[in-house]
């Protein structure tokens, strides 16, 4: 029993050990809290939140009232406001607690209309990257839901007015209902799938096949019962006829064929100039499936703008690039060539043509995009 009795020195040593353990525990807790505070993102102050909100409000105000709406998001102020209304009332796009409908749509149009990356648009609107991504896909789904409103199949039971009223086209093309061509769109795919998407461009692409009003094809496709190709080995492109008029029946046919089929090439030109995100040669930020949806959404927006905000200057720029001649020289040559006298008028009148596309290999439905 006497051995169990502790001396004052033993009591002192036990107390010291307990104090040391307590100090170590407090130091461990303090270190843990310090590390947690270091890894925890700092919440913005109220002053910073208000500053960011002011920047966004100023951006949207300048967009609607600054006179540069078409340059920034490829449409006028009136068209932008109407698009926001349609997406809200028809497609069910809703504002969130912190983001208006207008900001949703403006951010989407900044990306597709300028080929901006998410990180830049996130900085521009002072939002997080995840918020920008959710906003983009939310608007993308809403626009695609408008497909039945702005993408319609042509009626093939009557001769098109553009053919019926022109002797140079009727009755030679009376049964034509579309012009077919294709364009390559850069896509991002896993490395193991890249060989299946590689083509003449040298990088992965999907081949978008489109048809625009008349089923005329270029020499790259065969001449069949359903596809009408031009004469091979004979002048074909419009610019080849500006300096010298057709000299025989085959050249005359090819000129008239080209003046109709040209609508599909011009449709691609206007579409890609309006929405650079689908013409970029840089590797896309989005997946192959999303890139296919983006192309469809751009076609829908293109048709919407033809009704609400047709851009004649853009169409003229595309036409001039295709002809690849100075404007004054082109006019001079047209006056000297009787057969080409109505070419430019014809090309301008065909801007209302209809286009529909097949997405390969990801999509197998048709799209009708007005030109």
PDB file of C-alpha atoms in Angstrom, residues 86-240:
ATOM      1  CA  UNK A  86     -38.720  34.147 -77.608  1.00  0.00           C
ATOM      2  CA  UNK A  87     -36.292  32.075 -75.553  1.00  0.00           C
ATOM      3  CA  UNK A  88     -38.148  33.034 -72.392  1.00  0.00           C
ATOM      4  CA  UNK A  89     -41.743  32.676 -73.596  1.00  0.00           C
ATOM      5  CA  UNK A  90     -41.391  29.815 -76.087  1.00  0.00           C
ATOM      6  CA  UNK A  91     -38.385  27.839 -74.863  1.00  0.00           C
ATOM      7  CA  UNK A  92     -38.817  28.267 -71.130  1.00  0.00           C
ATOM      8  CA  UNK A  93     -35.430  29.889 -70.494  1.00  0.00           C
ATOM      9  CA  UNK A  94     -35.558  31.372 -67.014  1.00  0.00           C
ATOM     10  CA  UNK A  95     -33.517  33.964 -65.186  1.00  0.00           C
ATOM     11  CA  UNK A  96     -31.642  32.730 -62.132  1.00  0.00           C
ATOM     12  CA  UNK A  97     -31.322  34.452 -58.801  1.00  0.00           C
ATOM     13  CA  UNK A  98     -28.157  36.226 -59.935  1.00  0.00           C
ATOM     14  CA  UNK A  99     -28.420  36.274 -63.751  1.00  0.00           C
ATOM     15  CA  UNK A 100     -30.993  37.834 -66.075  1.00  0.00           C
ATOM     16  CA  UNK A 101     -32.253  36.387 -69.371  1.00  0.00           C
ATOM     17  CA  UNK A 102     -30.391  39.116 -71.235  1.00  0.00           C
ATOM     18  CA  UNK A 103     -27.075  38.190 -69.645  1.00  0.00           C
ATOM     19  CA  UNK A 104     -27.666  34.497 -70.410  1.00  0.00           C
ATOM     20  CA  UNK A 105     -28.229  35.187 -74.104  1.00  0.00           C
ATOM     21  CA  UNK A 106     -25.541  37.859 -74.450  1.00  0.00           C
ATOM     22  CA  UNK A 107     -22.859  35.581 -73.021  1.00  0.00           C
ATOM     23  CA  UNK A 108     -23.852  32.754 -75.380  1.00  0.00           C
ATOM     24  CA  UNK A 109     -23.772  35.092 -78.393  1.00  0.00           C
ATOM     25  CA  UNK A 110     -20.393  36.490 -77.356  1.00  0.00           C
ATOM     26  CA  UNK A 111     -18.989  32.953 -77.507  1.00  0.00           C
ATOM     27  CA  UNK A 112     -20.526  31.719 -80.793  1.00  0.00           C
ATOM     28  CA  UNK A 113     -20.294  35.094 -82.524  1.00  0.00           C
ATOM     29  CA  UNK A 114     -16.621  35.694 -81.725  1.00  0.00           C
ATOM     30  CA  UNK A 115     -15.234  32.231 -80.949  1.00  0.00           C
ATOM     31  CA  UNK A 116     -14.357  33.376 -77.421  1.00  0.00           C
ATOM     32  CA  UNK A 117     -13.203  30.885 -74.809  1.00  0.00           C
ATOM     33  CA  UNK A 118     -15.215  30.386 -71.640  1.00  0.00           C
ATOM     34  CA  UNK A 119     -12.434  31.793 -69.500  1.00  0.00           C
ATOM     35  CA  UNK A 120     -12.486  35.105 -71.402  1.00  0.00           C
ATOM     36  CA  UNK A 121     -16.266  35.469 -71.199  1.00  0.00           C
ATOM     37  CA  UNK A 122     -16.063  34.531 -67.501  1.00  0.00           C
ATOM     38  CA  UNK A 123     -13.619  37.386 -66.947  1.00  0.00           C
ATOM     39  CA  UNK A 124     -15.635  39.759 -69.130  1.00  0.00           C
ATOM     40  CA  UNK A 125     -18.800  39.251 -67.068  1.00  0.00           C
ATOM     41  CA  UNK A 126     -16.964  38.699 -63.770  1.00  0.00           C
ATOM     42  CA  UNK A 127     -18.434  35.234 -63.338  1.00  0.00           C
ATOM     43  CA  UNK A 128     -16.903  31.853 -62.545  1.00  0.00           C
ATOM     44  CA  UNK A 129     -16.020  29.421 -65.327  1.00  0.00           C
ATOM     45  CA  UNK A 130     -18.535  26.884 -64.064  1.00  0.00           C
ATOM     46  CA  UNK A 131     -21.293  29.510 -64.142  1.00  0.00           C
ATOM     47  CA  UNK A 132     -20.367  30.456 -67.696  1.00  0.00           C
ATOM     48  CA  UNK A 133     -20.423  26.806 -68.780  1.00  0.00           C
ATOM     49  CA  UNK A 134     -23.854  26.179 -67.250  1.00  0.00           C
ATOM     50  CA  UNK A 135     -25.170  29.371 -68.831  1.00  0.00           C
ATOM     51  CA  UNK A 136     -23.846  28.385 -72.282  1.00  0.00           C
ATOM     52  CA  UNK A 137     -25.433  24.928 -72.260  1.00  0.00           C
ATOM     53  CA  UNK A 138     -28.698  26.284 -70.859  1.00  0.00           C
ATOM     54  CA  UNK A 139     -29.058  28.737 -73.752  1.00  0.00           C
ATOM     55  CA  UNK A 140     -27.822  26.138 -76.275  1.00  0.00           C
ATOM     56  CA  UNK A 141     -30.612  23.738 -75.271  1.00  0.00           C
ATOM     57  CA  UNK A 142     -33.177  26.529 -75.443  1.00  0.00           C
ATOM     58  CA  UNK A 143     -32.158  27.562 -78.977  1.00  0.00           C
ATOM     59  CA  UNK A 144     -32.140  23.969 -80.249  1.00  0.00           C
ATOM     60  CA  UNK A 145     -35.720  23.619 -79.005  1.00  0.00           C
ATOM     61  CA  UNK A 146     -36.656  26.226 -81.653  1.00  0.00           C
ATOM     62  CA  UNK A 147     -35.710  23.820 -84.446  1.00  0.00           C
ATOM     63  CA  UNK A 148     -39.307  23.175 -85.515  1.00  0.00           C
ATOM     64  CA  UNK A 149     -39.978  26.928 -85.674  1.00  0.00           C
ATOM     65  CA  UNK A 150     -37.027  27.967 -87.844  1.00  0.00           C
ATOM     66  CA  UNK A 151     -35.950  24.737 -89.586  1.00  0.00           C
ATOM     67  CA  UNK A 152     -38.549  23.500 -92.070  1.00  0.00           C
ATOM     68  CA  UNK A 153     -38.437  21.109 -94.982  1.00  0.00           C
ATOM     69  CA  UNK A 154     -39.171  22.568 -98.438  1.00  0.00           C
ATOM     70  CA  UNK A 155     -42.314  21.627-100.344  1.00  0.00           C
ATOM     71  CA  UNK A 156     -41.433  19.805-103.536  1.00  0.00           C
ATOM     72  CA  UNK A 157     -44.871  19.642-105.162  1.00  0.00           C
ATOM     73  CA  UNK A 158     -44.529  22.940-107.048  1.00  0.00           C
ATOM     74  CA  UNK A 159     -41.871  24.526-109.238  1.00  0.00           C
ATOM     75  CA  UNK A 160     -39.943  27.103-107.276  1.00  0.00           C
ATOM     76  CA  UNK A 161     -40.816  30.703-108.106  1.00  0.00           C
ATOM     77  CA  UNK A 162     -37.189  31.593-108.808  1.00  0.00           C
ATOM     78  CA  UNK A 163     -37.089  28.953-111.552  1.00  0.00           C
ATOM     79  CA  UNK A 164     -40.597  29.359-112.904  1.00  0.00           C
ATOM     80  CA  UNK A 165     -40.274  33.088-113.578  1.00  0.00           C
ATOM     81  CA  UNK A 166     -36.879  32.948-115.336  1.00  0.00           C
ATOM     82  CA  UNK A 167     -36.632  31.684-118.892  1.00  0.00           C
ATOM     83  CA  UNK A 168     -32.951  31.020-118.430  1.00  0.00           C
ATOM     84  CA  UNK A 169     -33.848  28.411-115.755  1.00  0.00           C
ATOM     85  CA  UNK A 170     -37.263  27.142-116.835  1.00  0.00           C
ATOM     86  CA  UNK A 171     -37.979  24.445-117.897  1.00  0.00           C
ATOM     87  CA  UNK A 172     -34.385  23.164-117.676  1.00  0.00           C
ATOM     88  CA  UNK A 173     -34.300  23.055-113.846  1.00  0.00           C
ATOM     89  CA  UNK A 174     -38.011  22.730-113.114  1.00  0.00           C
ATOM     90  CA  UNK A 175     -37.610  19.492-111.137  1.00  0.00           C
ATOM     91  CA  UNK A 176     -34.657  20.630-109.028  1.00  0.00           C
ATOM     92  CA  UNK A 177     -35.412  21.052-105.327  1.00  0.00           C
ATOM     93  CA  UNK A 178     -31.995  21.547-103.704  1.00  0.00           C
ATOM     94  CA  UNK A 179     -28.294  22.340-104.056  1.00  0.00           C
ATOM     95  CA  UNK A 180     -25.996  19.973-102.175  1.00  0.00           C
ATOM     96  CA  UNK A 181     -22.550  20.715-100.814  1.00  0.00           C
ATOM     97  CA  UNK A 182     -20.495  19.950 -97.708  1.00  0.00           C
ATOM     98  CA  UNK A 183     -18.284  21.781 -95.254  1.00  0.00           C
ATOM     99  CA  UNK A 184     -15.852  20.619 -92.579  1.00  0.00           C
ATOM    100  CA  UNK A 185     -16.228  21.726 -88.947  1.00  0.00           C
ATOM    101  CA  UNK A 186     -13.321  21.308 -86.532  1.00  0.00           C
ATOM    102  CA  UNK A 187     -14.163  19.041 -83.587  1.00  0.00           C
ATOM    103  CA  UNK A 188     -12.461  17.800 -80.440  1.00  0.00           C
ATOM    104  CA  UNK A 189     -12.356  14.006 -80.028  1.00  0.00           C
ATOM    105  CA  UNK A 190     -10.346  11.561 -77.874  1.00  0.00           C
ATOM    106  CA  UNK A 191      -6.968  10.562 -79.313  1.00  0.00           C
ATOM    107  CA  UNK A 192      -8.133   6.986 -79.864  1.00  0.00           C
ATOM    108  CA  UNK A 193     -10.985   8.227 -82.106  1.00  0.00           C
ATOM    109  CA  UNK A 194      -9.011  10.930 -83.945  1.00  0.00           C
ATOM    110  CA  UNK A 195      -8.083   8.753 -86.986  1.00  0.00           C
ATOM    111  CA  UNK A 196     -11.783   8.287 -87.812  1.00  0.00           C
ATOM    112  CA  UNK A 197     -12.287  12.055 -87.977  1.00  0.00           C
ATOM    113  CA  UNK A 198      -9.156  13.012 -89.899  1.00  0.00           C
ATOM    114  CA  UNK A 199      -9.634  14.194 -93.475  1.00  0.00           C
ATOM    115  CA  UNK A 200      -8.072  16.519 -95.995  1.00  0.00           C
ATOM    116  CA  UNK A 201      -8.042  19.387 -93.479  1.00  0.00           C
ATOM    117  CA  UNK A 202      -5.301  17.731 -91.442  1.00  0.00           C
ATOM    118  CA  UNK A 203      -7.253  17.896 -88.160  1.00  0.00           C
ATOM    119  CA  UNK A 204     -10.359  16.133 -86.789  1.00  0.00           C
ATOM    120  CA  UNK A 205     -13.587  17.369 -88.395  1.00  0.00           C
ATOM    121  CA  UNK A 206     -17.192  16.376 -88.915  1.00  0.00           C
ATOM    122  CA  UNK A 207     -18.419  16.645 -92.491  1.00  0.00           C
ATOM    123  CA  UNK A 208     -21.656  18.640 -92.571  1.00  0.00           C
ATOM    124  CA  UNK A 209     -23.710  17.832 -95.660  1.00  0.00           C
ATOM    125  CA  UNK A 210     -26.185  20.539 -96.566  1.00  0.00           C
ATOM    126  CA  UNK A 211     -28.879  20.964 -99.201  1.00  0.00           C
ATOM    127  CA  UNK A 212     -30.213  24.390-100.228  1.00  0.00           C
ATOM    128  CA  UNK A 213     -33.380  24.564-102.364  1.00  0.00           C
ATOM    129  CA  UNK A 214     -32.280  22.866-105.602  1.00  0.00           C
ATOM    130  CA  UNK A 215     -30.669  19.420-105.741  1.00  0.00           C
ATOM    131  CA  UNK A 216     -27.743  20.495-107.856  1.00  0.00           C
ATOM    132  CA  UNK A 217     -24.260  19.187-107.083  1.00  0.00           C
ATOM    133  CA  UNK A 218     -20.724  20.127-108.054  1.00  0.00           C
ATOM    134  CA  UNK A 219     -18.302  17.904-109.957  1.00  0.00           C
ATOM    135  CA  UNK A 220     -17.237  16.265-106.707  1.00  0.00           C
ATOM    136  CA  UNK A 221     -20.423  14.170-106.723  1.00  0.00           C
ATOM    137  CA  UNK A 222     -21.688  11.825-109.448  1.00  0.00           C
ATOM    138  CA  UNK A 223     -24.410  12.649-111.959  1.00  0.00           C
ATOM    139  CA  UNK A 224     -27.389  10.381-111.190  1.00  0.00           C
ATOM    140  CA  UNK A 225     -31.152  10.278-111.570  1.00  0.00           C
ATOM    141  CA  UNK A 226     -31.514  12.363-108.401  1.00  0.00           C
ATOM    142  CA  UNK A 227     -28.354  14.511-108.551  1.00  0.00           C
ATOM    143  CA  UNK A 228     -27.604  16.903-111.402  1.00  0.00           C
ATOM    144  CA  UNK A 229     -23.884  17.607-111.820  1.00  0.00           C
ATOM    145  CA  UNK A 230     -22.308  20.088-114.299  1.00  0.00           C
ATOM    146  CA  UNK A 231     -20.388  19.087-117.409  1.00  0.00           C
ATOM    147  CA  UNK A 232     -16.878  18.061-116.455  1.00  0.00           C
ATOM    148  CA  UNK A 233     -13.938  19.641-118.221  1.00  0.00           C
ATOM    149  CA  UNK A 234     -16.017  22.747-118.979  1.00  0.00           C
ATOM    150  CA  UNK A 235     -15.819  26.162-117.295  1.00  0.00           C
ATOM    151  CA  UNK A 236     -18.098  26.190-114.257  1.00  0.00           C
ATOM    152  CA  UNK A 237     -17.463  28.776-111.531  1.00  0.00           C
ATOM    153  CA  UNK A 238     -19.150  32.151-111.922  1.00  0.00           C
ATOM    154  CA  UNK A 239     -15.968  34.207-111.822  1.00  0.00           C
ATOM    155  CA  UNK A 240     -14.703  32.292-114.864  1.00  0.00           C
TER     156      UNK A 240
END
